């Protein structure tokens, strides 16, 4: 979540290092704090322009460094929390349709290149409209939550399960043994 990089390093300086890291990781994924003994403000500006989240001049108080570390880690965690909340269905806690479409297209491209096997499964709660009509919306909500909890226990961490609509769910199973995994899912 955090890199602390000095300006003076062997082989490349901290600014070049920061630029290379930013080619792979955004500021929201990974925080970088630049450090230098230089009092030249251009060093600070160059670090920040190359992608550093923060900069501190040496010598510094240890307490100041600890505060900056905490603030930068908190910022990365806050962003990850917001991104996760945007990707999840609020009722079930499962991924939402938007996340499914994003991750599904990446998985599908990988499968087309034959790097993985991909199985897609659509599941619909039978008589869902009738359940909510006869027993109320709260009962329908509890049914969705119950099914989500079942999926969470039964599926592997590599599988993507999402709530597709009110009563529909979509599973993307990566490198699954089709017959065995389908049978296990149906039996539970």
Short mmCIF file of C-alpha atoms in Angstrom, two decimals:
data_model
loop_
_atom_site.label_atom_id
_atom_site.label_comp_id
_atom_site.label_asym_id
_atom_site.label_seq_id
_atom_site.Cartn_x
_atom_site.Cartn_y
_atom_site.Cartn_z
CA UNK A 1 0.00 0.00 0.00
CA UNK A 2 2.94 2.35 0.50
CA UNK A 3 6.44 2.95 -0.86
CA UNK A 4 8.89 5.39 0.69
CA UNK A 5 11.54 6.38 -1.82
CA UNK A 6 14.64 8.49 -1.29
CA UNK A 7 15.72 10.77 -4.11
CA UNK A 8 19.33 9.52 -4.06
CA UNK A 9 19.46 5.83 -4.92
CA UNK A 10 21.86 3.68 -6.95
CA UNK A 11 20.98 2.94 -10.59
CA UNK A 12 18.07 5.44 -10.75
CA UNK A 13 16.85 8.36 -8.70
CA UNK A 14 13.62 8.35 -6.71
CA UNK A 15 11.80 10.47 -9.29
CA UNK A 16 12.53 8.01 -12.10
CA UNK A 17 11.58 5.13 -9.79
CA UNK A 18 8.28 6.83 -8.93
CA UNK A 19 7.49 7.30 -12.64
CA UNK A 20 8.15 3.61 -13.32
CA UNK A 21 5.92 2.54 -10.42
CA UNK A 22 3.13 4.85 -11.65
CA UNK A 23 3.17 3.08 -15.00
CA UNK A 24 1.69 0.06 -13.19
CA UNK A 25 -0.05 1.44 -10.08
CA UNK A 26 -2.29 4.49 -9.67
CA UNK A 27 -2.13 6.88 -6.72
CA UNK A 28 -5.27 5.25 -5.39
CA UNK A 29 -3.77 1.76 -5.43
CA UNK A 30 -0.37 2.54 -3.98
CA UNK A 31 0.87 5.61 -2.13
CA UNK A 32 4.42 6.87 -2.64
CA UNK A 33 6.20 9.25 -0.27
CA UNK A 34 9.35 10.85 -1.65
CA UNK A 35 12.20 11.83 0.67
CA UNK A 36 15.21 14.02 0.04
CA UNK A 37 17.77 16.06 1.95
CA UNK A 38 17.64 18.63 -0.84
CA UNK A 39 16.11 21.96 0.06
CA UNK A 40 15.54 22.72 -3.62
CA UNK A 41 11.77 23.09 -4.12
CA UNK A 42 12.15 21.71 -7.65
CA UNK A 43 12.90 18.30 -6.14
CA UNK A 44 9.57 18.38 -4.30
CA UNK A 45 7.73 19.49 -7.44
CA UNK A 46 9.42 16.87 -9.63
CA UNK A 47 8.60 14.10 -7.15
CA UNK A 48 4.95 15.15 -7.03
CA UNK A 49 4.70 15.55 -10.82
CA UNK A 50 6.20 12.08 -11.32
CA UNK A 51 3.38 10.62 -9.23
CA UNK A 52 4.35 10.79 -5.57
CA UNK A 53 1.42 11.26 -3.20
CA UNK A 54 3.52 13.13 -0.65
CA UNK A 55 7.02 14.45 -0.03
CA UNK A 56 9.08 15.10 3.07
CA UNK A 57 12.45 16.84 3.43
CA UNK A 58 15.23 15.35 5.55
CA UNK A 59 15.91 15.84 8.37
CA UNK A 60 12.37 15.32 9.64
CA UNK A 61 10.73 14.50 12.93
CA UNK A 62 9.90 10.82 13.19
CA UNK A 63 6.41 11.71 14.36
CA UNK A 64 5.84 13.74 11.16
CA UNK A 65 6.89 10.76 9.02
CA UNK A 66 4.58 8.42 10.97
CA UNK A 67 1.68 10.86 10.48
CA UNK A 68 2.30 11.09 6.73
CA UNK A 69 2.56 7.30 6.46
CA UNK A 70 -0.75 6.90 8.32
CA UNK A 71 -2.51 9.55 6.24
CA UNK A 72 -1.36 8.04 2.94
CA UNK A 73 -2.29 4.49 3.93
CA UNK A 74 -5.68 5.74 5.16
CA UNK A 75 -6.25 7.48 1.81
CA UNK A 76 -5.47 4.28 -0.15
CA UNK A 77 -7.71 2.23 2.14
CA UNK A 78 -10.53 4.77 1.86
CA UNK A 79 -10.36 4.67 -1.93
CA UNK A 80 -10.36 0.85 -1.92
CA UNK A 81 -13.36 0.87 0.41
CA UNK A 82 -15.26 3.28 -1.88
CA UNK A 83 -14.38 1.27 -4.98
CA UNK A 84 -15.50 -1.94 -3.28
CA UNK A 85 -18.78 -0.31 -2.20
CA UNK A 86 -19.41 0.86 -5.79
CA UNK A 87 -18.84 -2.69 -7.08
CA UNK A 88 -21.22 -4.38 -4.63
CA UNK A 89 -24.96 -4.88 -4.41
CA UNK A 90 -26.11 -3.25 -1.16
CA UNK A 91 -28.68 -5.93 -0.29
CA UNK A 92 -26.71 -9.11 -0.89
CA UNK A 93 -23.12 -7.91 -0.53
CA UNK A 94 -22.37 -9.71 -3.81
CA UNK A 95 -20.73 -8.02 -6.75
CA UNK A 96 -23.16 -6.03 -8.88
CA UNK A 97 -23.91 -6.22 -12.59
CA UNK A 98 -21.48 -3.40 -13.40
CA UNK A 99 -18.59 -5.25 -11.74
CA UNK A 100 -19.60 -8.45 -13.51
CA UNK A 101 -19.43 -6.76 -16.90
CA UNK A 102 -16.01 -5.22 -16.14
CA UNK A 103 -14.39 -8.34 -14.72
CA UNK A 104 -16.26 -10.67 -17.06
CA UNK A 105 -14.89 -8.97 -20.17
CA UNK A 106 -11.32 -9.34 -18.83
CA UNK A 107 -11.89 -13.00 -17.98
CA UNK A 108 -13.50 -13.60 -21.37
CA UNK A 109 -10.50 -12.09 -23.18
CA UNK A 110 -8.22 -14.32 -21.13
CA UNK A 111 -10.34 -17.35 -22.02
CA UNK A 112 -10.24 -16.45 -25.74
CA UNK A 113 -6.43 -16.52 -25.52
CA UNK A 114 -6.81 -19.96 -23.91
CA UNK A 115 -5.06 -18.87 -20.70
CA UNK A 116 -8.06 -20.01 -18.63
CA UNK A 117 -11.24 -22.03 -18.93
CA UNK A 118 -14.34 -19.99 -18.17
CA UNK A 119 -17.80 -21.26 -17.30
CA UNK A 120 -20.78 -18.89 -16.98
CA UNK A 121 -23.86 -19.91 -15.02
CA UNK A 122 -27.11 -17.96 -14.76
CA UNK A 123 -29.35 -18.73 -11.78
CA UNK A 124 -32.86 -17.41 -11.23
CA UNK A 125 -34.91 -17.71 -8.03
CA UNK A 126 -38.04 -19.61 -9.01
CA UNK A 127 -41.32 -17.82 -8.33
CA UNK A 128 -39.54 -14.77 -6.90
CA UNK A 129 -42.32 -12.36 -7.87
CA UNK A 130 -44.87 -14.64 -6.28
CA UNK A 131 -42.78 -14.90 -3.07
CA UNK A 132 -42.62 -11.14 -2.71
CA UNK A 133 -46.29 -10.77 -3.64
CA UNK A 134 -47.47 -13.37 -1.12
CA UNK A 135 -44.99 -12.77 1.70
CA UNK A 136 -43.74 -9.23 1.19
CA UNK A 137 -40.58 -7.56 0.01
CA UNK A 138 -38.69 -8.27 3.24
CA UNK A 139 -39.12 -12.00 2.72
CA UNK A 140 -37.82 -11.61 -0.84
CA UNK A 141 -34.85 -9.64 0.50
CA UNK A 142 -34.11 -12.38 3.05
CA UNK A 143 -34.26 -15.00 0.27
CA UNK A 144 -31.69 -13.04 -1.76
CA UNK A 145 -29.45 -12.66 1.31
CA UNK A 146 -29.76 -16.37 2.11
CA UNK A 147 -28.76 -17.35 -1.42
CA UNK A 148 -25.85 -14.89 -1.36
CA UNK A 149 -24.60 -16.46 1.89
CA UNK A 150 -24.83 -19.93 0.28
CA UNK A 151 -22.79 -18.79 -2.71
CA UNK A 152 -20.21 -17.25 -0.41
CA UNK A 153 -19.74 -20.58 1.41
CA UNK A 154 -19.82 -22.82 -1.66
CA UNK A 155 -17.84 -20.98 -4.30
CA UNK A 156 -14.10 -20.60 -4.65
CA UNK A 157 -12.36 -17.25 -4.23
CA UNK A 158 -11.42 -17.32 -7.93
CA UNK A 159 -15.09 -17.43 -8.97
CA UNK A 160 -17.01 -14.22 -9.61
CA UNK A 161 -20.59 -14.25 -8.39
CA UNK A 162 -22.84 -11.27 -8.91
CA UNK A 163 -26.42 -10.24 -8.51
CA UNK A 164 -27.55 -9.70 -12.06
CA UNK A 165 -31.09 -8.48 -11.40
CA UNK A 166 -33.71 -8.76 -8.65
CA UNK A 167 -33.87 -12.55 -8.75
CA UNK A 168 -31.01 -13.46 -11.08
CA UNK A 169 -27.41 -14.27 -10.28
CA UNK A 170 -24.47 -14.84 -12.58
CA UNK A 171 -21.47 -17.00 -11.75
CA UNK A 172 -18.21 -16.89 -13.65
CA UNK A 173 -16.17 -19.93 -12.70
CA UNK A 174 -12.51 -19.88 -13.65
CA UNK A 175 -10.80 -23.20 -14.46
CA UNK A 176 -13.68 -25.17 -12.97
CA UNK A 177 -14.21 -28.83 -13.59
CA UNK A 178 -17.62 -28.34 -15.19
CA UNK A 179 -19.43 -31.53 -14.24
CA UNK A 180 -18.03 -31.82 -10.71
CA UNK A 181 -18.52 -28.13 -9.80
CA UNK A 182 -21.98 -27.90 -11.36
CA UNK A 183 -23.09 -31.02 -9.51
CA UNK A 184 -21.74 -29.67 -6.20
CA UNK A 185 -23.57 -26.37 -6.73
CA UNK A 186 -26.85 -28.09 -7.63
CA UNK A 187 -26.65 -30.45 -4.65
CA UNK A 188 -26.36 -27.55 -2.20
#
